[in-house]
Each structure stands twice: as structure tokens, then as C-alpha cells.
């Protein structure tokens, strides 16, 4: 499924009410709305259909947005240290001069 639209703050941007939300709701058709719109449509307006495709939705799942993964530093190959990696560079990539400078 395509990722839902997000605002500049990283929150879900609801295409129905145009507000940012930290909770998203899906039905079996996987069309996203904010949890507030899903609740309003189902309870206040007695309309359990998807606002996009009009599929009758016996249930809708509302959940918090997953946290974005933190950027991880690059991994070094097992069994090497930063000095080993510098010494293993080819001559054109710094080679012995770079290794001597790091030592």
C-alpha cells in the first residue's frame, strides 16, 4: 500500500478534513483517513462506507502513526576497526598517506 500523505511535521495529513493527525484509520480497502474523520463518518453521520471508494466497511482500524526510524551510522565489516578500514583503501583513495595520517 502506498504511504499516506504527511505534513511537514511528519504527521498524517487527512485528505478529508485537511488537518494533521498522529492517528490514522484504515478499512479493508486501505484508504487512509484521520481517526477523527473515521469516527465522525461512522457514528455522527451513520455512514460506514469508505469516503474514497464507497466500499461498505464493517470495521475500521485506527492506530497511531508508526515512528520514523532513526538514521543509523554506517556499519563496518565484522572484525575490522577504523584503522583497518583506512589501511585497506586502494592507493587512489588515500592509501598509505591516509593510513599514515590516521596513525
CSV table of N, CA and C in Angstrom, one decimal:
chain,number,residue,atom,x,y,z
A,1,UNK,N,0.8,-1.2,0.0
A,1,UNK,CA,0.0,0.0,0.0
A,1,UNK,C,0.9,1.2,0.0
A,2,UNK,N,0.5,2.3,-0.7
A,2,UNK,CA,1.3,3.5,-0.8
A,2,UNK,C,1.3,4.2,0.6
A,3,UNK,N,2.3,4.9,0.9
A,3,UNK,CA,2.4,5.6,2.2
A,3,UNK,C,1.4,6.7,2.2
A,4,UNK,N,0.7,7.0,3.4
A,4,UNK,CA,-0.2,8.0,3.5
A,4,UNK,C,0.5,9.4,3.4
A,5,UNK,N,-0.3,10.4,3.0
A,5,UNK,CA,0.3,11.8,2.9
A,5,UNK,C,0.7,12.3,4.3
A,6,UNK,N,1.8,13.0,4.4
A,6,UNK,CA,2.2,13.5,5.7
A,6,UNK,C,2.5,15.0,5.5
A,7,UNK,N,2.3,15.7,6.6
A,7,UNK,CA,2.6,17.2,6.7
A,7,UNK,C,4.1,17.4,6.9
A,8,UNK,N,4.5,18.7,6.9
A,8,UNK,CA,5.9,19.0,7.2
A,8,UNK,C,6.3,18.6,8.6
A,9,UNK,N,5.4,18.4,9.5
A,9,UNK,CA,5.8,18.0,10.9
A,9,UNK,C,5.8,16.4,11.0
A,10,UNK,N,5.6,15.7,9.9
A,10,UNK,CA,5.7,14.3,9.9
A,10,UNK,C,4.4,13.6,10.3
A,11,UNK,N,3.3,14.4,10.5
A,11,UNK,CA,2.0,13.8,10.9
A,11,UNK,C,1.2,13.5,9.7
A,12,UNK,N,0.2,12.6,9.8
A,12,UNK,CA,-0.6,12.3,8.7
A,12,UNK,C,-1.5,13.5,8.3
A,13,UNK,N,-1.6,13.8,7.1
A,13,UNK,CA,-2.4,14.9,6.6
A,13,UNK,C,-3.7,14.3,6.0
A,14,UNK,N,-4.8,14.5,6.7
A,14,UNK,CA,-6.0,13.9,6.3
A,14,UNK,C,-6.6,14.6,5.0
A,15,UNK,N,-6.9,13.8,4.0
A,15,UNK,CA,-7.4,14.4,2.8
A,15,UNK,C,-8.9,14.8,2.9
A,16,UNK,N,-9.5,14.5,4.0
A,16,UNK,CA,-10.9,14.8,4.1
A,16,UNK,C,-11.1,16.2,4.9
A,17,UNK,N,-10.4,16.3,6.0
A,17,UNK,CA,-10.6,17.5,6.8
A,17,UNK,C,-9.4,18.4,6.7
A,18,UNK,N,-8.3,18.0,6.1
A,18,UNK,CA,-7.1,18.7,5.8
A,18,UNK,C,-6.4,19.2,7.1
A,19,UNK,N,-6.5,18.3,8.2
A,19,UNK,CA,-5.7,18.6,9.4
A,19,UNK,C,-4.7,17.6,9.6
A,20,UNK,N,-3.6,17.9,10.4
A,20,UNK,CA,-2.6,16.9,10.7
A,20,UNK,C,-3.0,16.1,11.9
A,21,UNK,N,-2.7,14.8,11.9
A,21,UNK,CA,-3.1,13.9,12.9
A,21,UNK,C,-2.0,12.9,13.2
A,22,UNK,N,-1.9,12.5,14.4
A,22,UNK,CA,-0.9,11.4,14.8
A,22,UNK,C,-1.6,10.1,14.8
A,23,UNK,N,-2.9,10.0,14.5
A,23,UNK,CA,-3.6,8.7,14.4
A,23,UNK,C,-4.3,8.6,13.0
A,24,UNK,N,-4.2,7.4,12.4
A,24,UNK,CA,-4.7,7.2,11.1
A,24,UNK,C,-5.7,6.0,11.2
A,25,UNK,N,-6.7,6.0,10.3
A,25,UNK,CA,-7.7,4.9,10.3
A,25,UNK,C,-7.7,4.3,8.9
A,26,UNK,N,-7.8,3.0,8.8
A,26,UNK,CA,-7.9,2.3,7.5
A,26,UNK,C,-9.1,1.3,7.6
A,27,UNK,N,-9.7,1.0,6.5
A,27,UNK,CA,-10.6,-0.1,6.3
A,27,UNK,C,-10.0,-1.2,5.5
A,28,UNK,N,-10.7,-2.2,5.1
A,28,UNK,CA,-10.1,-3.3,4.3
A,28,UNK,C,-9.6,-2.8,3.0
A,29,UNK,N,-10.1,-1.7,2.5
A,29,UNK,CA,-9.7,-1.2,1.2
A,29,UNK,C,-8.4,-0.4,1.3
A,30,UNK,N,-7.9,-0.1,2.5
A,30,UNK,CA,-6.6,0.5,2.8
A,30,UNK,C,-6.6,2.0,2.4
A,31,UNK,N,-7.7,2.7,2.2
A,31,UNK,CA,-7.7,4.1,2.0
A,31,UNK,C,-7.7,4.8,3.4
A,32,UNK,N,-6.7,5.7,3.6
A,32,UNK,CA,-6.5,6.3,4.9
A,32,UNK,C,-7.3,7.6,5.1
A,33,UNK,N,-7.7,7.7,6.4
A,33,UNK,CA,-8.3,9.0,6.9
A,33,UNK,C,-7.8,9.2,8.3
A,34,UNK,N,-8.0,10.4,8.8
A,34,UNK,CA,-7.6,10.5,10.2
A,34,UNK,C,-8.6,9.8,11.1
A,35,UNK,N,-8.2,9.4,12.3
A,35,UNK,CA,-9.1,8.7,13.2
A,35,UNK,C,-10.4,9.5,13.5
A,36,UNK,N,-10.2,10.8,13.6
A,36,UNK,CA,-11.4,11.7,13.9
A,36,UNK,C,-12.4,11.6,12.8
A,37,UNK,N,-12.0,11.7,11.5
A,37,UNK,CA,-12.9,11.6,10.4
A,37,UNK,C,-13.6,10.2,10.3
A,38,UNK,N,-12.8,9.2,10.5
A,38,UNK,CA,-13.4,7.8,10.5
A,38,UNK,C,-14.5,7.7,11.6
A,39,UNK,N,-14.2,8.3,12.8
A,39,UNK,CA,-15.2,8.2,13.9
A,39,UNK,C,-16.4,9.1,13.5
A,40,UNK,N,-16.2,10.3,13.0
A,40,UNK,CA,-17.4,11.1,12.6
A,40,UNK,C,-18.2,10.5,11.6
A,41,UNK,N,-17.6,9.9,10.5
A,41,UNK,CA,-18.4,9.3,9.4
A,41,UNK,C,-19.2,8.1,10.0
A,42,UNK,N,-18.6,7.3,10.8
A,42,UNK,CA,-19.3,6.1,11.3
A,42,UNK,C,-20.4,6.4,12.4
A,43,UNK,N,-20.1,7.3,13.3
A,43,UNK,CA,-21.0,7.5,14.4
A,43,UNK,C,-21.9,8.7,14.2
A,44,UNK,N,-21.4,9.8,13.9
A,44,UNK,CA,-22.3,11.0,13.7
A,44,UNK,C,-23.1,11.0,12.5
A,45,UNK,N,-22.5,10.6,11.4
A,45,UNK,CA,-23.3,10.6,10.1
A,45,UNK,C,-23.8,9.2,9.7
A,46,UNK,N,-23.6,8.2,10.5
A,46,UNK,CA,-24.1,6.8,10.3
A,46,UNK,C,-23.7,6.4,8.9
A,47,UNK,N,-22.5,6.6,8.5
A,47,UNK,CA,-22.0,6.3,7.2
A,47,UNK,C,-20.8,5.4,7.3
A,48,UNK,N,-20.9,4.1,7.3
A,48,UNK,CA,-19.8,3.2,7.4
A,48,UNK,C,-19.0,2.9,6.1
A,49,UNK,N,-19.3,3.7,5.1
A,49,UNK,CA,-18.6,3.5,3.8
A,49,UNK,C,-17.3,4.2,3.7
A,50,UNK,N,-16.4,3.7,2.9
A,50,UNK,CA,-15.1,4.4,2.6
A,50,UNK,C,-15.4,5.7,1.9
A,51,UNK,N,-14.8,6.8,2.3
A,51,UNK,CA,-15.1,8.1,1.7
A,51,UNK,C,-14.5,8.1,0.3
A,52,UNK,N,-13.5,7.3,-0.1
A,52,UNK,CA,-12.9,7.2,-1.4
A,52,UNK,C,-13.6,6.4,-2.4
A,53,UNK,N,-13.7,5.1,-2.0
A,53,UNK,CA,-14.3,4.1,-3.0
A,53,UNK,C,-15.7,3.7,-2.6
A,54,UNK,N,-16.2,4.1,-1.5
A,54,UNK,CA,-17.6,3.8,-1.1
A,54,UNK,C,-17.9,2.4,-0.8
A,55,UNK,N,-16.8,1.6,-0.6
A,55,UNK,CA,-16.9,0.2,-0.1
A,55,UNK,C,-17.5,0.2,1.3
A,56,UNK,N,-18.5,-0.6,1.5
A,56,UNK,CA,-19.1,-0.8,2.9
A,56,UNK,C,-18.0,-1.3,3.8
A,57,UNK,N,-17.8,-0.6,4.9
A,57,UNK,CA,-16.7,-1.1,5.8
A,57,UNK,C,-17.4,-1.6,7.1
A,58,UNK,N,-17.4,-2.9,7.4
A,58,UNK,CA,-17.9,-3.4,8.6
A,58,UNK,C,-17.1,-2.9,9.8
A,59,UNK,N,-15.8,-2.6,9.6
A,59,UNK,CA,-15.0,-2.1,10.7
A,59,UNK,C,-13.9,-1.3,10.1
A,60,UNK,N,-13.3,-0.4,10.9
A,60,UNK,CA,-12.2,0.4,10.6
A,60,UNK,C,-11.2,0.3,11.7
A,61,UNK,N,-9.9,0.3,11.3
A,61,UNK,CA,-8.9,0.2,12.3
A,61,UNK,C,-8.2,1.6,12.4
A,62,UNK,N,-8.2,2.1,13.6
A,62,UNK,CA,-7.5,3.4,13.9
A,62,UNK,C,-6.3,3.1,14.8
A,63,UNK,N,-5.2,3.7,14.4
A,63,UNK,CA,-3.9,3.4,15.2
A,63,UNK,C,-3.0,4.6,15.1
A,64,UNK,N,-2.0,4.7,16.0
A,64,UNK,CA,-1.1,5.8,15.9
A,64,UNK,C,-0.1,5.6,14.8
A,65,UNK,N,0.4,6.7,14.2
A,65,UNK,CA,1.4,6.6,13.1
A,65,UNK,C,2.6,5.9,13.7
A,66,UNK,N,3.2,5.0,12.9
A,66,UNK,CA,4.5,4.4,13.3
A,66,UNK,C,5.6,5.5,13.4
A,67,UNK,N,6.4,5.3,14.3
A,67,UNK,CA,7.6,6.3,14.5
A,67,UNK,C,8.5,6.1,13.3
A,68,UNK,N,9.1,7.2,12.8
A,68,UNK,CA,10.1,7.1,11.8
A,68,UNK,C,11.4,6.5,12.3
A,69,UNK,N,12.0,5.6,11.6
A,69,UNK,CA,13.2,5.0,12.1
A,69,UNK,C,14.3,6.1,12.2
A,70,UNK,N,15.1,6.0,13.2
A,70,UNK,CA,16.3,6.9,13.4
A,70,UNK,C,17.4,6.6,12.4
A,71,UNK,N,18.1,7.6,11.9
A,71,UNK,CA,19.2,7.3,11.0
A,71,UNK,C,20.3,6.5,11.8
A,72,UNK,N,20.7,5.5,11.2
A,72,UNK,CA,21.8,4.7,11.8
A,72,UNK,C,23.1,5.0,11.2
A,73,UNK,N,24.2,5.0,12.0
A,73,UNK,CA,25.5,5.2,11.4
A,73,UNK,C,25.9,4.0,10.6
A,74,UNK,N,26.7,4.2,9.5
A,74,UNK,CA,27.1,3.1,8.7
A,74,UNK,C,27.8,2.1,9.5
A,75,UNK,N,27.6,0.8,9.1
A,75,UNK,CA,28.2,-0.3,9.8
A,75,UNK,C,29.5,-0.7,9.1
A,76,UNK,N,30.5,-1.0,10.0
A,76,UNK,CA,31.8,-1.5,9.4
A,76,UNK,C,31.7,-3.0,9.3
A,77,UNK,N,32.5,-3.6,8.4
A,77,UNK,CA,32.5,-5.0,8.3
A,77,UNK,C,33.0,-5.7,9.6
A,78,UNK,N,32.5,-6.8,9.9
A,78,UNK,CA,32.8,-7.5,11.1
A,78,UNK,C,34.3,-7.8,11.2
A,79,UNK,N,34.9,-7.6,12.3
A,79,UNK,CA,36.4,-7.9,12.5
A,79,UNK,C,37.3,-6.8,12.1
A,80,UNK,N,36.8,-5.6,11.7
A,80,UNK,CA,37.7,-4.5,11.3
A,80,UNK,C,37.5,-3.4,12.3
A,81,UNK,N,38.5,-2.5,12.4
A,81,UNK,CA,38.5,-1.3,13.1
A,81,UNK,C,38.6,-0.2,12.2
A,82,UNK,N,38.5,1.1,12.6
A,82,UNK,CA,38.6,2.2,11.7
A,82,UNK,C,40.0,2.3,11.1
A,83,UNK,N,41.0,1.9,11.8
A,83,UNK,CA,42.4,1.9,11.3
A,83,UNK,C,42.5,0.8,10.2
A,84,UNK,N,41.9,-0.4,10.4
A,84,UNK,CA,42.0,-1.4,9.4
A,84,UNK,C,41.3,-1.0,8.1
A,85,UNK,N,40.2,-0.3,8.2
A,85,UNK,CA,39.4,0.1,7.0
A,85,UNK,C,40.2,1.1,6.3
A,86,UNK,N,41.0,2.0,6.9
A,86,UNK,CA,41.8,3.0,6.2
A,86,UNK,C,43.0,2.4,5.5
A,87,UNK,N,43.6,1.4,6.2
A,87,UNK,CA,44.7,0.7,5.6
A,87,UNK,C,44.3,-0.1,4.4
A,88,UNK,N,43.0,-0.6,4.4
A,88,UNK,CA,42.6,-1.4,3.3
A,88,UNK,C,42.2,-0.6,2.0
A,89,UNK,N,42.2,0.7,2.1
A,89,UNK,CA,41.8,1.5,1.0
A,89,UNK,C,42.8,1.4,-0.1
A,90,UNK,N,42.4,1.4,-1.4
A,90,UNK,CA,43.3,1.4,-2.5
A,90,UNK,C,44.1,2.7,-2.5
A,91,UNK,N,45.3,2.7,-3.2
A,91,UNK,CA,46.2,3.8,-3.3
A,91,UNK,C,45.4,5.1,-3.7
A,92,UNK,N,44.6,4.9,-4.7
A,92,UNK,CA,43.9,6.1,-5.3
A,92,UNK,C,42.9,6.7,-4.3
A,93,UNK,N,42.5,6.0,-3.3
A,93,UNK,CA,41.6,6.5,-2.3
A,93,UNK,C,42.2,7.0,-1.0
A,94,UNK,N,43.5,7.4,-1.1
A,94,UNK,CA,44.1,7.9,0.1
A,94,UNK,C,45.2,6.9,0.6
A,95,UNK,N,45.0,5.6,0.4
A,95,UNK,CA,46.0,4.6,0.7
A,95,UNK,C,46.9,4.8,1.8
A,96,UNK,N,48.2,4.7,1.6
A,96,UNK,CA,49.2,4.7,2.6
A,96,UNK,C,49.3,6.1,3.2
A,97,UNK,N,49.2,7.2,2.4
A,97,UNK,CA,49.2,8.5,3.0
A,97,UNK,C,48.1,8.8,4.0
A,98,UNK,N,46.9,8.3,3.7
A,98,UNK,CA,45.8,8.4,4.6
A,98,UNK,C,46.0,7.6,5.8
A,99,UNK,N,46.5,6.4,5.7
A,99,UNK,CA,46.7,5.5,6.8
A,99,UNK,C,47.8,6.1,7.7
A,100,UNK,N,48.8,6.7,7.1
A,100,UNK,CA,49.9,7.3,7.9
A,100,UNK,C,49.3,8.5,8.7
A,101,UNK,N,48.5,9.3,8.0
A,101,UNK,CA,47.9,10.5,8.7
A,101,UNK,C,47.0,10.1,9.8
A,102,UNK,N,46.3,8.9,9.7
A,102,UNK,CA,45.4,8.5,10.8
A,102,UNK,C,46.2,7.9,12.0
A,103,UNK,N,47.4,7.5,11.8
A,103,UNK,CA,48.2,6.8,12.8
A,103,UNK,C,48.7,7.7,13.8
